[in-house]
Amino acid sequence: MMLLRVVGLAAIAGLAAAQGSDDQHPLSDDELSANTFFAKYGAQVDLPFSGPLSFAHLPYSRCLDPSPAPGYSTTPAFDIALLGMPFDTSVSYRPGARFGPFGIRAGSRRIRPMRSWTMYWESDPYGSGVVLDCGDVPVAISDNALALGQMEAAYDSLLHRPMMSANASYTAGFAKDGKEHPRVITLGGDHTVVLPILRSLNKVYGPVTVIHFDSHLDTWTPFNYPGVGDDENSISAITHGSFFWKAWTEGLMTRRNVHGGIRCKFSGPGDLEHDAEVGFALITTDDIEYLGSKGIADAIRARVGDGPVYLSVDIDVIDPALAPATGTPEAGGWTVREFKAILRGLAGLNFVGADIVEVAPAYDTNAETTALIAADIVHEFISMFLADGPVPERTPAERGWGQTGFTGAGRKKDEL
């Protein structure tokens, strides 16, 4: 055994001596220049499948911190903020929406600035640099009361940040202080996150009108849920199916609210009567057969009027055959194309914020279909928020994108 150790040490010593005999010298400036990546290939850019995870490869900042983010001399300003609320401890069926913000960002990887111009909107909403990904709220995982307070404080912080566009005119006309305030697009999280959002918005705008796309009413009282007790003032009374009821009791909404896409089961007609008392009109999934997407959008516009509007989208409004990754799936939902047509018909309303919630990536397909759909809906939100009003109704040929009158000159080839 001792002989083997001596032989081994001798071999190591010999190898070190051999390596030390190699001639070495510092690289010259010419060699460094010739071998740098930039000199050979140009600037480093993020591919659809690479780079840090922010929505659509947008600039990322922890906006809730007072100190500037790395790479910024000051805390960055924005007109539209993306904010994750990874909260899912008020669900009644399948948990997992705390991973929703991550999943939605992952679904946005093929969206990126300077490559997001669409034929419908005829614009790239990220090109102006007014949209910023502000990261996620660090919510408490075992104390719902604390978590709701944290989300409200985070939203307050962003609502009172300075606008990037000095001449913007979106919200000042109906803000209590007459000033322009940024708009926040929230990535949920279960649907309970809307309660702290409405509490925060109320401080700036007073009661807002809610457009709510979902397969469920979410206006039930807590007594519809077994196990929450009989105290309507307890924190356990606030769930992802009762938060609108709670918001109504606090005076956070007008009486011009509207649901779209409802198709769930009820305990009886009393649920619908109570829903009307809370200030909601109802559009069912089946109504699209009679009204079409345009008719539904027109009905919503007529209902909500010209005051401040908040838009809330539960991903389960989409049929689970297309978007299965959600906590309470209901069969028979709208298609993505139908829903996007409805959303586009709402452009020009006085939106003060929006959310997409209940994305639970653990139940998604290997192809990430739900995450892709959710990310695309966020893209529609941003485009809507920056549009001057509804896009005029025109056929593709009338727009100039059909074979007639369009040569394709100057268009870039897509990855496919």
GROMACS .gro file of C-alpha atoms in nm:
model
  416
    1MET     CA    1   0.000   0.000   0.000
    2MET     CA    2   0.286   0.243   0.089
    3LEU     CA    3   0.454   0.168  -0.244
    4LEU     CA    4   0.139   0.256  -0.437
    5ARG     CA    5   0.110   0.589  -0.254
    6VAL     CA    6   0.473   0.677  -0.333
    7VAL     CA    7   0.428   0.590  -0.700
    8GLY     CA    8   0.107   0.796  -0.713
    9LEU     CA    9   0.270   1.102  -0.559
   10ALA     CA   10   0.561   1.076  -0.796
   11ALA     CA   11   0.327   1.060  -1.094
   12ILE     CA   12   0.140   1.372  -0.978
   13ALA     CA   13   0.467   1.559  -0.926
   14GLY     CA   14   0.583   1.460  -1.273
   15LEU     CA   15   0.258   1.577  -1.432
   16ALA     CA   16   0.279   1.914  -1.255
   17ALA     CA   17   0.638   1.960  -1.374
   18ALA     CA   18   0.538   1.876  -1.731
   19GLN     CA   19   0.253   2.128  -1.724
   20GLY     CA   20   0.476   2.395  -1.572
   21SER     CA   21   0.720   2.358  -1.861
   22ASP     CA   22   0.465   2.482  -2.117
   23ASP     CA   23   0.535   2.832  -2.243
   24GLN     CA   24   0.264   3.080  -2.134
   25HIS     CA   25   0.220   3.449  -2.209
   26PRO     CA   26  -0.055   3.710  -2.159
   27LEU     CA   27  -0.286   3.764  -2.456
   28SER     CA   28  -0.203   4.074  -2.653
   29ASP     CA   29  -0.460   4.345  -2.723
   30ASP     CA   30  -0.479   4.228  -3.083
   31GLU     CA   31  -0.549   3.871  -2.974
   32LEU     CA   32  -0.815   3.984  -2.727
   33SER     CA   33  -0.986   4.197  -2.990
   34ALA     CA   34  -0.980   3.920  -3.246
   35ASN     CA   35  -1.128   3.668  -3.005
   36THR     CA   36  -1.408   3.863  -2.844
   37PHE     CA   37  -1.763   3.753  -2.919
   38PHE     CA   38  -1.869   4.106  -3.007
   39ALA     CA   39  -1.591   4.150  -3.260
   40LYS     CA   40  -1.682   3.826  -3.433
   41TYR     CA   41  -2.062   3.813  -3.403
   42GLY     CA   42  -2.195   4.144  -3.286
   43ALA     CA   43  -2.412   4.236  -2.991
   44GLN     CA   44  -2.538   3.978  -2.744
   45VAL     CA   45  -2.913   3.943  -2.783
   46ASP     CA   46  -3.164   3.721  -2.606
   47LEU     CA   47  -3.320   3.451  -2.818
   48PRO     CA   48  -3.682   3.342  -2.760
   49PHE     CA   49  -3.552   3.058  -2.544
   50SER     CA   50  -3.268   3.237  -2.364
   51GLY     CA   51  -3.200   3.525  -2.130
   52PRO     CA   52  -3.347   3.627  -1.792
   53LEU     CA   53  -3.716   3.552  -1.744
   54SER     CA   54  -3.914   3.874  -1.775
   55PHE     CA   55  -4.238   3.918  -1.964
   56ALA     CA   56  -4.165   3.946  -2.337
   57HIS     CA   57  -3.795   4.011  -2.260
   58LEU     CA   58  -3.891   4.353  -2.129
   59PRO     CA   59  -3.667   4.549  -1.892
   60TYR     CA   60  -3.699   4.408  -1.541
   61SER     CA   61  -3.684   4.599  -1.216
   62ARG     CA   62  -3.782   4.526  -0.857
   63CYS     CA   63  -4.003   4.832  -0.855
   64LEU     CA   64  -4.104   4.793  -0.491
   65ASP     CA   65  -3.744   4.862  -0.381
   66PRO     CA   66  -3.655   5.231  -0.342
   67SER     CA   67  -3.301   5.186  -0.475
   68PRO     CA   68  -3.235   5.183  -0.852
   69ALA     CA   69  -3.220   4.848  -1.027
   70PRO     CA   70  -2.886   4.730  -1.172
   71GLY     CA   71  -2.817   4.920  -1.491
   72TYR     CA   72  -3.037   5.217  -1.397
   73SER     CA   73  -2.914   5.550  -1.261
   74THR     CA   74  -3.256   5.617  -1.111
   75THR     CA   75  -3.559   5.403  -1.032
   76PRO     CA   76  -3.709   5.340  -1.378
   77ALA     CA   77  -4.037   5.507  -1.469
   78PHE     CA   78  -4.316   5.341  -1.665
   79ASP     CA   79  -4.667   5.396  -1.795
   80ILE     CA   80  -4.768   5.029  -1.767
   81ALA     CA   81  -4.626   4.791  -1.509
   82LEU     CA   82  -4.646   4.412  -1.505
   83LEU     CA   83  -4.666   4.284  -1.148
   84GLY     CA   84  -4.683   3.924  -1.032
   85MET     CA   85  -4.893   3.822  -0.732
   86PRO     CA   86  -4.798   3.458  -0.660
   87PHE     CA   87  -5.081   3.391  -0.415
   88ASP     CA   88  -5.300   3.078  -0.411
   89THR     CA   89  -5.404   3.006  -0.054
   90SER     CA   90  -5.772   3.096  -0.098
   91VAL     CA   91  -5.864   2.840  -0.362
   92SER     CA   92  -6.153   2.596  -0.331
   93TYR     CA   93  -6.023   2.318  -0.556
   94ARG     CA   94  -5.680   2.282  -0.718
   95PRO     CA   95  -5.390   2.493  -0.582
   96GLY     CA   96  -5.087   2.596  -0.787
   97ALA     CA   97  -5.161   2.947  -0.916
   98ARG     CA   98  -4.869   3.081  -0.710
   99PHE     CA   99  -4.663   2.962  -1.006
  100GLY     CA  100  -4.885   3.157  -1.247
  101PRO     CA  101  -4.662   3.465  -1.283
  102PHE     CA  102  -4.365   3.244  -1.365
  103GLY     CA  103  -4.571   3.039  -1.612
  104ILE     CA  104  -4.712   3.343  -1.791
  105ARG     CA  105  -4.366   3.494  -1.827
  106ALA     CA  106  -4.239   3.163  -1.961
  107GLY     CA  107  -4.527   3.159  -2.210
  108SER     CA  108  -4.421   3.502  -2.336
  109ARG     CA  109  -4.071   3.403  -2.444
  110ARG     CA  110  -4.145   3.437  -2.817
  111ILE     CA  111  -4.283   3.788  -2.763
  112ARG     CA  112  -4.017   4.056  -2.751
  113PRO     CA  113  -3.967   4.427  -2.815
  114MET     CA  114  -3.914   4.530  -3.175
  115ARG     CA  115  -4.071   4.203  -3.288
  116SER     CA  116  -4.427   4.240  -3.163
  117TRP     CA  117  -4.599   4.443  -3.433
  118THR     CA  118  -4.933   4.282  -3.518
  119MET     CA  119  -5.161   4.326  -3.815
  120TYR     CA  120  -5.467   4.390  -3.602
  121TRP     CA  121  -5.324   4.667  -3.382
  122GLU     CA  122  -5.074   4.787  -3.643
  123SER     CA  123  -4.831   4.870  -3.365
  124ASP     CA  124  -4.563   4.726  -3.137
  125PRO     CA  125  -4.674   4.811  -2.782
  126TYR     CA  126  -4.323   4.763  -2.646
  127GLY     CA  127  -4.146   4.986  -2.896
  128SER     CA  128  -4.208   5.305  -2.697
  129GLY     CA  129  -4.038   5.165  -2.386
  130VAL     CA  130  -4.325   5.257  -2.153
  131VAL     CA  131  -4.386   4.899  -2.030
  132LEU     CA  132  -4.178   4.754  -1.746
  133ASP     CA  133  -4.179   4.417  -1.572
  134CYS     CA  134  -4.177   4.500  -1.199
  135GLY     CA  135  -4.130   4.144  -1.074
  136ASP     CA  136  -4.342   3.977  -0.808
  137VAL     CA  137  -4.485   4.080  -0.472
  138PRO     CA  138  -4.317   3.869  -0.199
  139VAL     CA  139  -4.638   3.748  -0.037
  140ALA     CA  140  -4.670   3.564   0.291
  141ILE     CA  141  -4.730   3.193   0.235
  142SER     CA  142  -4.903   3.113   0.565
  143ASP     CA  143  -5.095   3.428   0.660
  144ASN     CA  144  -5.367   3.539   0.420
  145ALA     CA  145  -5.439   3.861   0.605
  146LEU     CA  146  -5.074   3.960   0.581
  147ALA     CA  147  -5.057   3.857   0.215
  148LEU     CA  148  -5.360   4.069   0.123
  149GLY     CA  149  -5.201   4.366   0.296
  150GLN     CA  150  -4.873   4.313   0.113
  151MET     CA  151  -5.043   4.300  -0.226
  152GLU     CA  152  -5.243   4.615  -0.155
  153ALA     CA  153  -4.931   4.804  -0.043
  154ALA     CA  154  -4.743   4.689  -0.354
  155TYR     CA  155  -5.021   4.809  -0.581
  156ASP     CA  156  -5.036   5.141  -0.393
  157SER     CA  157  -4.664   5.185  -0.452
  158LEU     CA  158  -4.689   5.139  -0.827
  159LEU     CA  159  -5.002   5.354  -0.868
  160HIS     CA  160  -4.817   5.651  -0.725
  161ARG     CA  161  -4.499   5.617  -0.928
  162PRO     CA  162  -4.420   5.894  -1.180
  163MET     CA  163  -4.530   5.835  -1.537
  164MET     CA  164  -4.266   5.786  -1.805
  165SER     CA  165  -4.471   5.977  -2.065
  166ALA     CA  166  -4.495   6.338  -1.954
  167ASN     CA  167  -4.786   6.413  -2.187
  168ALA     CA  168  -4.986   6.094  -2.126
  169SER     CA  169  -5.360   6.138  -2.090
  170TYR     CA  170  -5.526   5.814  -1.981
  171THR     CA  171  -5.644   5.836  -1.620
  172ALA     CA  172  -5.619   6.196  -1.496
  173GLY     CA  173  -5.976   6.277  -1.602
  174PHE     CA  174  -6.130   6.053  -1.338
  175ALA     CA  175  -5.855   6.030  -1.072
  176LYS     CA  176  -5.944   6.197  -0.743
  177ASP     CA  177  -5.628   6.410  -0.752
  178GLY     CA  178  -5.663   6.497  -1.122
  179LYS     CA  179  -5.320   6.348  -1.192
  180GLU     CA  180  -5.207   6.081  -1.434
  181HIS     CA  181  -5.135   5.744  -1.271
  182PRO     CA  182  -4.962   5.437  -1.416
  183ARG     CA  183  -5.167   5.131  -1.498
  184VAL     CA  184  -5.080   4.789  -1.363
  185ILE     CA  185  -5.136   4.454  -1.532
  186THR     CA  186  -5.133   4.185  -1.265
  187LEU     CA  187  -5.019   3.829  -1.323
  188GLY     CA  188  -5.197   3.601  -1.074
  189GLY     CA  189  -5.219   3.416  -0.850
  190ASP     CA  190  -5.569   3.302  -0.761
  191HIS     CA  191  -5.860   3.538  -0.818
  192THR     CA  192  -5.858   3.664  -0.458
  193VAL     CA  193  -5.576   3.903  -0.559
  194VAL     CA  194  -5.841   4.131  -0.711
  195LEU     CA  195  -5.968   4.235  -0.367
  196PRO     CA  196  -5.646   4.414  -0.261
  197ILE     CA  197  -5.624   4.559  -0.612
  198LEU     CA  198  -5.973   4.709  -0.590
  199ARG     CA  199  -5.894   4.844  -0.242
  200SER     CA  200  -5.588   5.017  -0.385
  201LEU     CA  201  -5.767   5.153  -0.692
  202ASN     CA  202  -6.044   5.291  -0.472
  203LYS     CA  203  -5.798   5.526  -0.304
  204VAL     CA  204  -5.715   5.685  -0.641
  205TYR     CA  205  -6.039   5.659  -0.841
  206GLY     CA  206  -6.319   5.580  -0.599
  207PRO     CA  207  -6.554   5.295  -0.700
  208VAL     CA  208  -6.461   5.142  -1.034
  209THR     CA  209  -6.667   4.937  -1.280
  210VAL     CA  210  -6.548   4.580  -1.324
  211ILE     CA  211  -6.551   4.377  -1.646
  212HIS     CA  212  -6.509   4.021  -1.528
  213PHE     CA  213  -6.439   3.730  -1.766
  214ASP     CA  214  -6.474   3.396  -1.591
  215SER     CA  215  -6.672   3.075  -1.589
  216HIS     CA  216  -6.775   3.149  -1.227
  217LEU     CA  217  -6.957   3.440  -1.062
  218ASP     CA  218  -6.714   3.495  -0.773
  219THR     CA  219  -6.984   3.694  -0.593
  220TRP     CA  220  -7.089   3.412  -0.359
  221THR     CA  221  -7.103   3.479   0.011
  222PRO     CA  222  -6.857   3.278   0.224
  223PHE     CA  223  -7.146   3.066   0.347
  224ASN     CA  224  -7.146   2.890   0.010
  225TYR     CA  225  -6.814   2.734   0.110
  226PRO     CA  226  -6.802   2.459   0.375
  227GLY     CA  227  -6.531   2.495   0.633
  228VAL     CA  228  -6.497   2.876   0.638
  229GLY     CA  229  -6.707   2.923   0.950
  230ASP     CA  230  -6.999   3.157   1.002
  231ASP     CA  231  -6.816   3.486   1.059
  232GLU     CA  232  -6.842   3.694   0.743
  233ASN     CA  233  -6.580   3.935   0.880
  234SER     CA  234  -6.311   3.671   0.927
  235ILE     CA  235  -6.021   3.639   0.686
  236SER     CA  236  -6.140   3.285   0.604
  237ALA     CA  237  -6.452   3.441   0.451
  238ILE     CA  238  -6.240   3.580   0.167
  239THR     CA  239  -6.185   3.319  -0.104
  240HIS     CA  240  -6.139   3.318  -0.478
  241GLY     CA  241  -6.515   3.274  -0.509
  242SER     CA  242  -6.630   3.541  -0.262
  243PHE     CA  243  -6.392   3.833  -0.313
  244PHE     CA  244  -6.636   4.031  -0.533
  245TRP     CA  245  -6.898   3.998  -0.259
  246LYS     CA  246  -6.644   4.137  -0.013
  247ALA     CA  247  -6.551   4.420  -0.251
  248TRP     CA  248  -6.921   4.508  -0.281
  249THR     CA  249  -6.964   4.521   0.097
  250GLU     CA  250  -6.670   4.765   0.108
  251GLY     CA  251  -6.813   4.991  -0.165
  252LEU     CA  252  -6.525   4.935  -0.405
  253MET     CA  253  -6.737   4.883  -0.721
  254THR     CA  254  -7.013   5.062  -0.906
  255ARG     CA  255  -7.337   4.886  -1.000
  256ARG     CA  256  -7.251   4.873  -1.372
  257ASN     CA  257  -7.033   4.563  -1.352
  258VAL     CA  258  -7.059   4.275  -1.597
  259HIS     CA  259  -6.957   3.910  -1.612
  260GLY     CA  260  -6.866   3.742  -1.939
  261GLY     CA  261  -6.833   3.369  -2.008
  262ILE     CA  262  -7.032   3.233  -1.712
  263ARG     CA  263  -7.117   2.862  -1.736
  264CYS     CA  264  -7.065   2.704  -1.393
  265LYS     CA  265  -7.312   2.512  -1.176
  266PHE     CA  266  -7.511   2.698  -0.912
  267SER     CA  267  -7.681   2.612  -0.585
  268GLY     CA  268  -8.000   2.755  -0.739
  269PRO     CA  269  -8.157   3.073  -0.884
  270GLY     CA  270  -8.077   3.252  -0.561
  271ASP     CA  271  -7.713   3.272  -0.670
  272LEU     CA  272  -7.813   3.476  -0.975
  273GLU     CA  273  -8.045   3.699  -0.772
  274HIS     CA  274  -7.765   3.771  -0.526
  275ASP     CA  275  -7.525   3.838  -0.813
  276ALA     CA  276  -7.757   4.108  -0.947
  277GLU     CA  277  -7.778   4.263  -0.601
  278VAL     CA  278  -7.398   4.289  -0.597
  279GLY     CA  279  -7.422   4.499  -0.916
  280PHE     CA  280  -7.340   4.256  -1.197
  281ALA     CA  281  -7.510   4.186  -1.526
  282LEU     CA  282  -7.440   3.848  -1.678
  283ILE     CA  283  -7.332   3.725  -2.022
  284THR     CA  284  -7.312   3.348  -2.051
  285THR     CA  285  -7.079   3.144  -2.266
  286ASP     CA  286  -7.376   3.037  -2.479
  287ASP     CA  287  -7.464   3.398  -2.562
  288ILE     CA  288  -7.186   3.401  -2.819
  289GLU     CA  289  -7.409   3.179  -3.037
  290TYR     CA  290  -7.664   3.461  -3.062
  291LEU     CA  291  -7.457   3.777  -3.019
  292GLY     CA  292  -7.118   3.686  -3.161
  293SER     CA  293  -6.797   3.838  -3.027
  294LYS     CA  294  -6.883   4.183  -3.156
  295GLY     CA  295  -7.230   4.175  -3.004
  296ILE     CA  296  -7.089   4.077  -2.666
  297ALA     CA  297  -6.830   4.356  -2.677
  298ASP     CA  298  -7.099   4.608  -2.775
  299ALA     CA  299  -7.323   4.494  -2.489
  300ILE     CA  300  -7.037   4.530  -2.241
  301ARG     CA  301  -6.949   4.877  -2.367
  302ALA     CA  302  -7.310   4.990  -2.329
  303ARG     CA  303  -7.323   4.850  -1.977
  304VAL     CA  304  -7.003   4.996  -1.826
  305GLY     CA  305  -7.022   5.351  -1.958
  306ASP     CA  306  -6.739   5.604  -1.956
  307GLY     CA  307  -6.607   5.587  -1.599
  308PRO     CA  308  -6.292   5.411  -1.476
  309VAL     CA  309  -6.298   5.042  -1.569
  310TYR     CA  310  -6.105   4.749  -1.424
  311LEU     CA  311  -6.063   4.434  -1.636
  312SER     CA  312  -6.027   4.094  -1.467
  313VAL     CA  313  -5.973   3.772  -1.662
  314ASP     CA  314  -5.979   3.423  -1.513
  315ILE     CA  315  -5.805   3.194  -1.760
  316ASP     CA  316  -6.086   2.941  -1.711
  317VAL     CA  317  -6.308   3.159  -1.932
  318ILE     CA  318  -6.123   2.976  -2.212
  319ASP     CA  319  -6.234   2.619  -2.278
  320PRO     CA  320  -6.019   2.371  -2.080
  321ALA     CA  321  -5.954   2.178  -2.400
  322LEU     CA  322  -5.737   2.478  -2.493
  323ALA     CA  323  -5.632   2.606  -2.149
  324PRO     CA  324  -5.640   2.317  -1.901
  325ALA     CA  325  -5.399   2.463  -1.644
  326THR     CA  326  -5.637   2.624  -1.400
  327GLY     CA  327  -5.774   2.559  -1.054
  328THR     CA  328  -6.145   2.514  -1.131
  329PRO     CA  329  -6.192   2.408  -1.495
  330GLU     CA  330  -6.538   2.416  -1.653
  331ALA     CA  331  -6.617   2.252  -1.987
  332GLY     CA  332  -6.767   2.448  -2.275
  333GLY     CA  333  -6.572   2.774  -2.273
  334TRP     CA  334  -6.490   3.027  -2.543
  335THR     CA  335  -6.207   2.974  -2.788
  336VAL     CA  336  -5.904   3.201  -2.779
  337ARG     CA  337  -6.003   3.363  -3.107
  338GLU     CA  338  -6.354   3.439  -2.983
  339PHE     CA  339  -6.224   3.584  -2.660
  340LYS     CA  340  -5.959   3.799  -2.826
  341ALA     CA  341  -6.224   3.940  -3.057
  342ILE     CA  342  -6.431   4.039  -2.752
  343LEU     CA  343  -6.130   4.200  -2.584
  344ARG     CA  344  -6.043   4.396  -2.896
  345GLY     CA  345  -6.396   4.528  -2.910
  346LEU     CA  346  -6.340   4.691  -2.570
  347ALA     CA  347  -6.048   4.910  -2.679
  348GLY     CA  348  -6.099   5.273  -2.592
  349LEU     CA  349  -6.273   5.217  -2.257
  350ASN     CA  350  -6.121   5.397  -1.958
  351PHE     CA  351  -5.914   5.110  -1.826
  352VAL     CA  352  -5.728   5.174  -1.502
  353GLY     CA  353  -5.583   4.824  -1.468
  354ALA     CA  354  -5.620   4.458  -1.559
  355ASP     CA  355  -5.526   4.111  -1.446
  356ILE     CA  356  -5.508   3.754  -1.567
  357VAL     CA  357  -5.539   3.497  -1.289
  358GLU     CA  358  -5.581   3.131  -1.199
  359VAL     CA  359  -5.304   3.004  -1.428
  360ALA     CA  360  -5.168   2.692  -1.255
  361PRO     CA  361  -4.880   2.559  -1.468
  362ALA     CA  362  -4.864   2.219  -1.294
  363TYR     CA  363  -5.180   2.118  -1.484
  364ASP     CA  364  -5.063   2.244  -1.822
  365THR     CA  365  -4.973   2.033  -2.124
  366ASN     CA  366  -4.615   1.964  -2.221
  367ALA     CA  367  -4.666   2.223  -2.494
  368GLU     CA  368  -4.747   2.493  -2.233
  369THR     CA  369  -5.070   2.579  -2.411
  370THR     CA  370  -5.228   2.761  -2.116
  371ALA     CA  371  -4.916   2.968  -2.052
  372LEU     CA  372  -4.895   3.065  -2.420
  373ILE     CA  373  -5.260   3.171  -2.424
  374ALA     CA  374  -5.227   3.371  -2.103
  375ALA     CA  375  -4.919   3.553  -2.231
  376ASP     CA  376  -5.096   3.638  -2.555
  377ILE     CA  377  -5.391   3.779  -2.361
  378VAL     CA  378  -5.150   4.004  -2.168
  379HIS     CA  379  -5.014   4.124  -2.501
  380GLU     CA  380  -5.371   4.216  -2.596
  381PHE     CA  381  -5.413   4.405  -2.267
  382ILE     CA  382  -5.107   4.619  -2.335
  383SER     CA  383  -5.210   4.687  -2.694
  384MET     CA  384  -5.560   4.785  -2.577
  385PHE     CA  385  -5.424   5.016  -2.311
  386LEU     CA  386  -5.210   5.204  -2.562
  387ALA     CA  387  -5.473   5.223  -2.837
  388ASP     CA  388  -5.649   5.553  -2.899
  389GLY     CA  389  -5.981   5.374  -2.932
  390PRO     CA  390  -6.152   5.085  -3.109
  391VAL     CA  391  -5.982   4.971  -3.426
  392PRO     CA  392  -6.203   5.052  -3.728
  393GLU     CA  393  -6.372   4.746  -3.871
  394ARG     CA  394  -6.193   4.655  -4.192
  395THR     CA  395  -6.127   4.335  -4.382
  396PRO     CA  396  -5.766   4.224  -4.429
  397ALA     CA  397  -5.781   4.346  -4.788
  398GLU     CA  398  -5.911   4.685  -4.675
  399ARG     CA  399  -5.628   4.706  -4.426
  400GLY     CA  400  -5.382   4.645  -4.707
  401TRP     CA  401  -5.259   4.311  -4.581
  402GLY     CA  402  -5.434   4.088  -4.834
  403GLN     CA  403  -5.306   4.007  -5.181
  404THR     CA  404  -5.468   4.321  -5.319
  405GLY     CA  405  -5.256   4.630  -5.282
  406PHE     CA  406  -4.979   4.476  -5.076
  407THR     CA  407  -4.648   4.348  -5.209
  408GLY     CA  408  -4.488   4.245  -4.884
  409ALA     CA  409  -4.192   4.472  -4.940
  410GLY     CA  410  -3.995   4.538  -4.625
  411ARG     CA  411  -4.156   4.268  -4.414
  412LYS     CA  412  -3.923   4.051  -4.209
  413LYS     CA  413  -3.938   3.676  -4.219
  414ASP     CA  414  -4.063   3.516  -3.897
  415GLU     CA  415  -3.891   3.220  -3.733
  416LEU     CA  416  -4.136   2.986  -3.906
   0.00000   0.00000   0.00000
